[in-house]
Structure formats: C-alpha cells, structure tokens
PDB file of C-alpha atoms in Angstrom:
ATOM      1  CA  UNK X   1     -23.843  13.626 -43.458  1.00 38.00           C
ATOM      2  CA  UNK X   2     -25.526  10.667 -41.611  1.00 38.00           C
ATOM      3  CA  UNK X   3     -28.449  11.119 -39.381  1.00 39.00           C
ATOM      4  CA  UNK X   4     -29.734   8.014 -37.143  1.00 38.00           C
ATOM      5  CA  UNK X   5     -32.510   8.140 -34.936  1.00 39.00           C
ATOM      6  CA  UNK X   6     -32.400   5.652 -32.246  1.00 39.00           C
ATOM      7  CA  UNK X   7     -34.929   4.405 -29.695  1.00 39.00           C
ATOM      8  CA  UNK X   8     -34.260   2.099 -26.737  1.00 38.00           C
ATOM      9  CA  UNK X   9     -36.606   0.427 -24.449  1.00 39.00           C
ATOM     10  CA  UNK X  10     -36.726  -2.298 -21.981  1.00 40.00           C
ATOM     11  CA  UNK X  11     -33.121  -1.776 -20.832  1.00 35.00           C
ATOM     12  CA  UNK X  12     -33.204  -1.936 -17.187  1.00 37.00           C
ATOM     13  CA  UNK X  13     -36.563  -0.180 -16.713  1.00 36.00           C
ATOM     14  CA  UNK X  14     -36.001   2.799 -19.050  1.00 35.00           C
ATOM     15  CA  UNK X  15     -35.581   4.285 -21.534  1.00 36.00           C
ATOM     16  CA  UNK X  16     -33.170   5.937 -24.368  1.00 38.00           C
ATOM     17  CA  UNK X  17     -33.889   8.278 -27.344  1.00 39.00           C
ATOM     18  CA  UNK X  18     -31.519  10.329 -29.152  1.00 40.00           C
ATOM     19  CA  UNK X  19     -29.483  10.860 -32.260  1.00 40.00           C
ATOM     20  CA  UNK X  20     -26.511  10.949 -33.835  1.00 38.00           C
ATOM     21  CA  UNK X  21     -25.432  12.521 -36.310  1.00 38.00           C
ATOM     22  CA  UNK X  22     -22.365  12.269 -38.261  1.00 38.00           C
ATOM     23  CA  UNK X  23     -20.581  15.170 -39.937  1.00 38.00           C
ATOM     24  CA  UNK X  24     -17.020  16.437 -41.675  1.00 39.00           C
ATOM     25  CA  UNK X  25     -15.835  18.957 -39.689  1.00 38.00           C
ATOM     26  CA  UNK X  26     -13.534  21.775 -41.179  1.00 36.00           C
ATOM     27  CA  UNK X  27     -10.415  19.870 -41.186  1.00 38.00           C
ATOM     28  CA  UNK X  28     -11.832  16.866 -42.903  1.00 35.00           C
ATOM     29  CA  UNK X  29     -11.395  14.602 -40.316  1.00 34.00           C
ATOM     30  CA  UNK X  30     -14.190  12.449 -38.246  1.00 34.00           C
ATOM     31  CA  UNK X  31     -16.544  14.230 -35.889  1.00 33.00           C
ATOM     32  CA  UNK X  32     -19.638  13.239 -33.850  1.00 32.00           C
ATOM     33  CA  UNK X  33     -22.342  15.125 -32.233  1.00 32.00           C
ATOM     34  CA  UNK X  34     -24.439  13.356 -30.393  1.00 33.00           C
ATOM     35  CA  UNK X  35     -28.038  15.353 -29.736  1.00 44.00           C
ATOM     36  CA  UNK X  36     -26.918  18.566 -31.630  1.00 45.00           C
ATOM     37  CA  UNK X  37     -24.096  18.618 -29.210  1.00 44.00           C
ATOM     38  CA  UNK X  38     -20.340  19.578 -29.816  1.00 47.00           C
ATOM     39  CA  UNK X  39     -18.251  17.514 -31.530  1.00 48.00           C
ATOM     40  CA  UNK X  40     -16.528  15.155 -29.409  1.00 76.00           C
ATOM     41  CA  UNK X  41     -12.598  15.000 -28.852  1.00 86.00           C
ATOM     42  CA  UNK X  42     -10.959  11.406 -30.237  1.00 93.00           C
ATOM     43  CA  UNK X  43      -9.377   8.995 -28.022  1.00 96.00           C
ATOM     44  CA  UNK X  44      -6.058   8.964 -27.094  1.00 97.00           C
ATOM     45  CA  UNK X  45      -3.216   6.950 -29.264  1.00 97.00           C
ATOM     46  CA  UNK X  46      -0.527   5.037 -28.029  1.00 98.00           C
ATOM     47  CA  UNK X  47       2.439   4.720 -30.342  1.00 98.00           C
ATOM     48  CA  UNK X  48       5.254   3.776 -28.392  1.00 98.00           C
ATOM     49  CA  UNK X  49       6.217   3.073 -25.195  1.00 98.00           C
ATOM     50  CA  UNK X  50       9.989   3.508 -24.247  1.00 98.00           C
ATOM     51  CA  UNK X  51      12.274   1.457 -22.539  1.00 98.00           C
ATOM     52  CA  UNK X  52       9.404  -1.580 -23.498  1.00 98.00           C
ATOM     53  CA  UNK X  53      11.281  -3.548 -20.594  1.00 98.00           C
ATOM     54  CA  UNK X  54      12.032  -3.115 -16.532  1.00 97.00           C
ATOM     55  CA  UNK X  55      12.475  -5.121 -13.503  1.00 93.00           C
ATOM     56  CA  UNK X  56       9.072  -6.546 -12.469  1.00 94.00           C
ATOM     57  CA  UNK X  57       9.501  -4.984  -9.014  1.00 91.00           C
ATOM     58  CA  UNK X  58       8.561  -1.453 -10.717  1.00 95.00           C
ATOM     59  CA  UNK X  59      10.370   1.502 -10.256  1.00 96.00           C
ATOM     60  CA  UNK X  60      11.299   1.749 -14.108  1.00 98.00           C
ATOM     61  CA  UNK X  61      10.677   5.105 -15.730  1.00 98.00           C
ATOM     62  CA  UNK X  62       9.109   5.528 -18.818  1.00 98.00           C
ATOM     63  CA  UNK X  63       7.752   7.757 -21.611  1.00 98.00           C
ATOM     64  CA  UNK X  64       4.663   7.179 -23.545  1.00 98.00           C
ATOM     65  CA  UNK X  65       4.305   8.608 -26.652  1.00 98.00           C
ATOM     66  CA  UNK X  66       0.960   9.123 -29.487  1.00 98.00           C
ATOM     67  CA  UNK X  67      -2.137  11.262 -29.970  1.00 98.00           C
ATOM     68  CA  UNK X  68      -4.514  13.603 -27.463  1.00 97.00           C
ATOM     69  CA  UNK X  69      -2.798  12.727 -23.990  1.00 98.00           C
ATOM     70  CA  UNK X  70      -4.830  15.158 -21.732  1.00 97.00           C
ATOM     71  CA  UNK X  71      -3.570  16.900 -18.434  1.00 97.00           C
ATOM     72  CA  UNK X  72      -4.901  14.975 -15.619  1.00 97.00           C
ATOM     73  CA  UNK X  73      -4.485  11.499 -17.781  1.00 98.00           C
ATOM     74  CA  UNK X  74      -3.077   8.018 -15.912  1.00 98.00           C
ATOM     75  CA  UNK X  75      -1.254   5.279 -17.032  1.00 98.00           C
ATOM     76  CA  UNK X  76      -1.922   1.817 -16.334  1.00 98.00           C
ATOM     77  CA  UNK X  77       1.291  -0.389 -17.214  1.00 98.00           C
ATOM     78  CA  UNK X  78      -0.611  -4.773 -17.119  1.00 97.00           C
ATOM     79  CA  UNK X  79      -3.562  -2.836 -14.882  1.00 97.00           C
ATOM     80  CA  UNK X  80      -1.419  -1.602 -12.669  1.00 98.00           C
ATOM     81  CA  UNK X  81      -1.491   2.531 -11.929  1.00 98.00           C
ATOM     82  CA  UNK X  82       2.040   4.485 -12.999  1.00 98.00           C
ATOM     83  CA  UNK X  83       2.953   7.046 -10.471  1.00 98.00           C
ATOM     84  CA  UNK X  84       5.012   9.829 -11.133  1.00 98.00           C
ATOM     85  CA  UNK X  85       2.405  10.633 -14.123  1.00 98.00           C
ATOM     86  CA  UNK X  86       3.322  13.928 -16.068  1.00 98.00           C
ATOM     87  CA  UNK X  87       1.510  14.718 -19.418  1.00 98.00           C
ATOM     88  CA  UNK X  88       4.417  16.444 -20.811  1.00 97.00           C
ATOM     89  CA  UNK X  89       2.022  17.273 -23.566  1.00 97.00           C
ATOM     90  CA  UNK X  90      -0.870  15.998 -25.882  1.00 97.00           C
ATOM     91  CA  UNK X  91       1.641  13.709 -27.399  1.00 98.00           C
ATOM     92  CA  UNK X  92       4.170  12.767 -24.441  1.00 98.00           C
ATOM     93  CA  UNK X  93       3.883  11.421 -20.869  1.00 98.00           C
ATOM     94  CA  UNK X  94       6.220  10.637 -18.036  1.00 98.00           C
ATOM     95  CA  UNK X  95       5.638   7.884 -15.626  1.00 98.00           C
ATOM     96  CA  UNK X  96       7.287   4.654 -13.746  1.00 98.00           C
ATOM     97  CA  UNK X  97       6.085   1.734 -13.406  1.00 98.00           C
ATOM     98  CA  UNK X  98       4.453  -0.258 -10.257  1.00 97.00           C
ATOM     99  CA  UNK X  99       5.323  -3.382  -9.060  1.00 96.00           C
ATOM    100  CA  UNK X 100       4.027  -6.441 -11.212  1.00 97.00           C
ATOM    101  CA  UNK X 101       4.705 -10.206 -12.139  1.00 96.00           C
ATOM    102  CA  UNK X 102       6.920 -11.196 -15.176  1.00 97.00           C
ATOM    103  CA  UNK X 103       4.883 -10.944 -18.168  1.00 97.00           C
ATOM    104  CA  UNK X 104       4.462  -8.422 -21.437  1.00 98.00           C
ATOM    105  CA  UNK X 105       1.174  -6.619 -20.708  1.00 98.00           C
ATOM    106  CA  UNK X 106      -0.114  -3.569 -22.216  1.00 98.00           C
ATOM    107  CA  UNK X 107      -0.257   0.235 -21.401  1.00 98.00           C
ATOM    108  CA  UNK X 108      -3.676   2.091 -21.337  1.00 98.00           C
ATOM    109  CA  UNK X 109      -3.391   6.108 -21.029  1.00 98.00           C
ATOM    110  CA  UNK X 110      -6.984   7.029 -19.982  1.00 97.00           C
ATOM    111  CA  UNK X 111      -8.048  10.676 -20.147  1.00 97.00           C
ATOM    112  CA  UNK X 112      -9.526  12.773 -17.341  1.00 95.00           C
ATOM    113  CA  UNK X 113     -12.653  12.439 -19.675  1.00 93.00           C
ATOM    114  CA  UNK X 114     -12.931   8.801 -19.478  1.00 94.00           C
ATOM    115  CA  UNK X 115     -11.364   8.625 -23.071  1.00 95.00           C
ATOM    116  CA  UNK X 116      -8.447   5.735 -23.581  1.00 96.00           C
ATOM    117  CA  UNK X 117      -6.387   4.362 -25.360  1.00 97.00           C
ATOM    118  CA  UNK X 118      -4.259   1.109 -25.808  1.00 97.00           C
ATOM    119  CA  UNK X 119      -1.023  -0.260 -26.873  1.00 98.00           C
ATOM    120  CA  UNK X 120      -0.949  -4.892 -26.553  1.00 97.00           C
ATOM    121  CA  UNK X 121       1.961  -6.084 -25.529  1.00 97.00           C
ATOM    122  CA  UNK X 122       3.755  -2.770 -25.023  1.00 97.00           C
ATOM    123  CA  UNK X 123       5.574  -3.404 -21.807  1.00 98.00           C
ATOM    124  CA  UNK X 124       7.564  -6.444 -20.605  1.00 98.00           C
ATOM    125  CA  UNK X 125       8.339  -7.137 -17.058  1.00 98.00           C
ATOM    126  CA  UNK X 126      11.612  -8.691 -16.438  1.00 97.00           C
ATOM    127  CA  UNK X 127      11.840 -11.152 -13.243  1.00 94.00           C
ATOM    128  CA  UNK X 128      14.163  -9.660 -10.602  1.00 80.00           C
ATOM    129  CA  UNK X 129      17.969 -10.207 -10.779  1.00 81.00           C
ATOM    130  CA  UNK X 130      18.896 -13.328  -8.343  1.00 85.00           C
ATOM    131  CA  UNK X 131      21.117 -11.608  -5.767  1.00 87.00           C
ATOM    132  CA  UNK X 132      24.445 -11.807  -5.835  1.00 91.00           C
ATOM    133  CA  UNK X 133      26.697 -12.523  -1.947  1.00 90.00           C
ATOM    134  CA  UNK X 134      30.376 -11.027  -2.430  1.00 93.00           C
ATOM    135  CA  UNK X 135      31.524 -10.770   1.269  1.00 92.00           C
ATOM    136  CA  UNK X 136      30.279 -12.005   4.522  1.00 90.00           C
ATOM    137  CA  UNK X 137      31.940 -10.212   7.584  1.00 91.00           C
ATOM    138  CA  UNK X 138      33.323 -11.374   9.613  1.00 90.00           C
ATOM    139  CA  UNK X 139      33.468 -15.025   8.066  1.00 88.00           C
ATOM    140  CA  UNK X 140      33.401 -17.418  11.426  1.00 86.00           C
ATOM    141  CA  UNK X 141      31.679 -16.818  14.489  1.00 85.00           C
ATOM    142  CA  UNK X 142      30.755 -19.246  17.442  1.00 88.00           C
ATOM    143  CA  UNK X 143      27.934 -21.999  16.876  1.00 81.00           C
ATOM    144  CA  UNK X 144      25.715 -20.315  19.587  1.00 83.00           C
ATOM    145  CA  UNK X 145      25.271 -17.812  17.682  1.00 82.00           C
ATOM    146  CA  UNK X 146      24.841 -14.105  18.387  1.00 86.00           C
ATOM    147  CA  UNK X 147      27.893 -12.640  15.970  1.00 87.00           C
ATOM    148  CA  UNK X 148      26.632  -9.852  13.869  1.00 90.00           C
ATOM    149  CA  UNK X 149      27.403 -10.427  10.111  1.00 90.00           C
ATOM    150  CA  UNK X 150      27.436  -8.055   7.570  1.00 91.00           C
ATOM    151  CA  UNK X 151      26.791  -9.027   4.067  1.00 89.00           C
ATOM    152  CA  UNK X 152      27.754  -7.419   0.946  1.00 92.00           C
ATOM    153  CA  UNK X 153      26.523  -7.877  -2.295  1.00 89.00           C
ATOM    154  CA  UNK X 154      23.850  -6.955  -4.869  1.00 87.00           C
ATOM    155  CA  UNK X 155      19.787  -7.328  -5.574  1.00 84.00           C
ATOM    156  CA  UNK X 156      19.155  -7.934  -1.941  1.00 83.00           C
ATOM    157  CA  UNK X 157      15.037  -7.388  -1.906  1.00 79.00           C
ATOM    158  CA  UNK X 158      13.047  -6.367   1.321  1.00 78.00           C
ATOM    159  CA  UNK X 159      11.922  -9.432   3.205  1.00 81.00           C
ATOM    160  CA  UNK X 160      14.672 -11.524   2.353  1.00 82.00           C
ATOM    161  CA  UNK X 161      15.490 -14.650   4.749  1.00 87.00           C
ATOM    162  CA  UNK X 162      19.168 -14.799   5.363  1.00 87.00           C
ATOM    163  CA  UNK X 163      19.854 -18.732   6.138  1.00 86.00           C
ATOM    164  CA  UNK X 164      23.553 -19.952   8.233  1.00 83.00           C
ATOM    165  CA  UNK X 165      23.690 -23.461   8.202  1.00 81.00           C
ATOM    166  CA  UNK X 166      19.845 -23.652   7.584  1.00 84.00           C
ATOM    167  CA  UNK X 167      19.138 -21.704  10.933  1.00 84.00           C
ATOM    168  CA  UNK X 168      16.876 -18.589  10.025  1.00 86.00           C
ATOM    169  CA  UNK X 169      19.078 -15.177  10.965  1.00 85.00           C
ATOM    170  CA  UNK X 170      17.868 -12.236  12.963  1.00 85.00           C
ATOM    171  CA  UNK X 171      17.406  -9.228  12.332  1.00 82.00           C
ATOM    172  CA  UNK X 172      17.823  -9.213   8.595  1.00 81.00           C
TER     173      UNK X 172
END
C-alpha cells in the first residue's frame, strides 16, 4: 500500500489537494482510488486491428480487438471518427473506416468515460485504384458535340472530369 499526499498551488489561480492511494485489489491486479474513492476501471487495449489495410476513400469495415471496450466507445482510424461503431463486447468492436489520405496511422478506441487506448501504425490506407475505361458508347459522334456517351469501366470516383479531345464533358 502507497499513500501520497499531494498539494498544488499556483496553477491557474487555484488550487489542488488530494491523495492517492495505491492498493491490491482482490484479484491481484493494479487499482487506484483517488480520495477514498472506488477503484478506477483500466484503459482500454488495442491488440489487433483486422483487415490492417483499405482504400483511402473509407468505406472499409473493420474489427478491433483487446481489453475493456465499453458500450458507447468510438473509434478513430489516423483521427478520423469510424461510423458504423458497434462494441460487440468488452473485447470486440465493429466499425468502417472514413475517408483519409494514404498513410499507416493508428486506431484509438476511446471509452464513453474518457478512457483510451492506442494501437501505432495499426491501419494503412491504400491510395485509390486508377480507374479503368473498357467501353465508350457509342465510339464517334459529330465534332459539335452534343452525342451522349456512355462509359463503362471501373473505380470511377464522384467528381471526376471526363476529357474528349481535351474539351471538358457535360454532365458527368
């Protein structure tokens, strides 16, 4: 058992006094009290993080596996908020990932009570697949314009610029 007294002034204009006190609890493990309080529940762990790779415009789903996940948690994948976040249970959570740049970042779970935990270089996100033209429909038109053209294919993003003969087309 380890007992600290602590006294803080000039912080900011006031003041702190407490202590804390350090003790085994029945299982053996590490417990605080802080002020004769309650023990206080550990962090969460993070032990693994499955798939570790996705497409860095999000949308990949992924479980997150360790220690003292609590209902109500959330995941940030490189700082960015999961959605789809379900605490399975104090050692699994479901969630996919939101849009980010290329890059391995890590994963924090943080617990409704403010609680977290960390995992470096957990989750890598993969730049975008280049997309891929297959068929352009129909495959002439006049050069004034004005034919409608349908384009099939693969990895076609929102907000792509569609280019014929370097003039921008419309209504992409």
């Amino acid at each position: 058992c380890l007992l600290v007294a602590l006294a803080l002034t000039g912080c900011g204009g006031g003041s702190l006094v407490g202590e804390f006190q350090q003790n085994a609890p029945p299982s053996g493990g590490p417990g605080a009290t802080i002020g004769g309080g309650a023990a206080s529940v550990p962090p969460p762990t993070i032990t693994n993080v499955t798939p570790s790779t996705g497409d860095s415009s999000g949308g990949t789903a992924i479980t997150v596996t360790g220690t003292g996940f609590q209902a109500g948690a959330i995941v940030l994948v490189g700082g960015k908020p999961a959605t789809g976040v379900v605490v399975t249970n104090g050692s699994s959570i479901q969630a996919v990932t939101a849009p980010n740049a290329p890059g391995t970042y890590e994963v924090q779970v943080i617990n409704p009570d403010k609680q977290f935990g960390a995992r470096l270089a957990s989750f890598t996100y993969l730049a975008a697949p280049a997309p891929t033209l297959i068929q352009v429909l129909p495959n002439s038109g006049p050069s004034s314009g004005g034919t409608v053209v349908n384009l099939s294919g693969s990895n076609y993003q929102s907000g792509a610029v569609v280019l014929f003969g370097g003039a921008a087309a419309t209504n992409v």
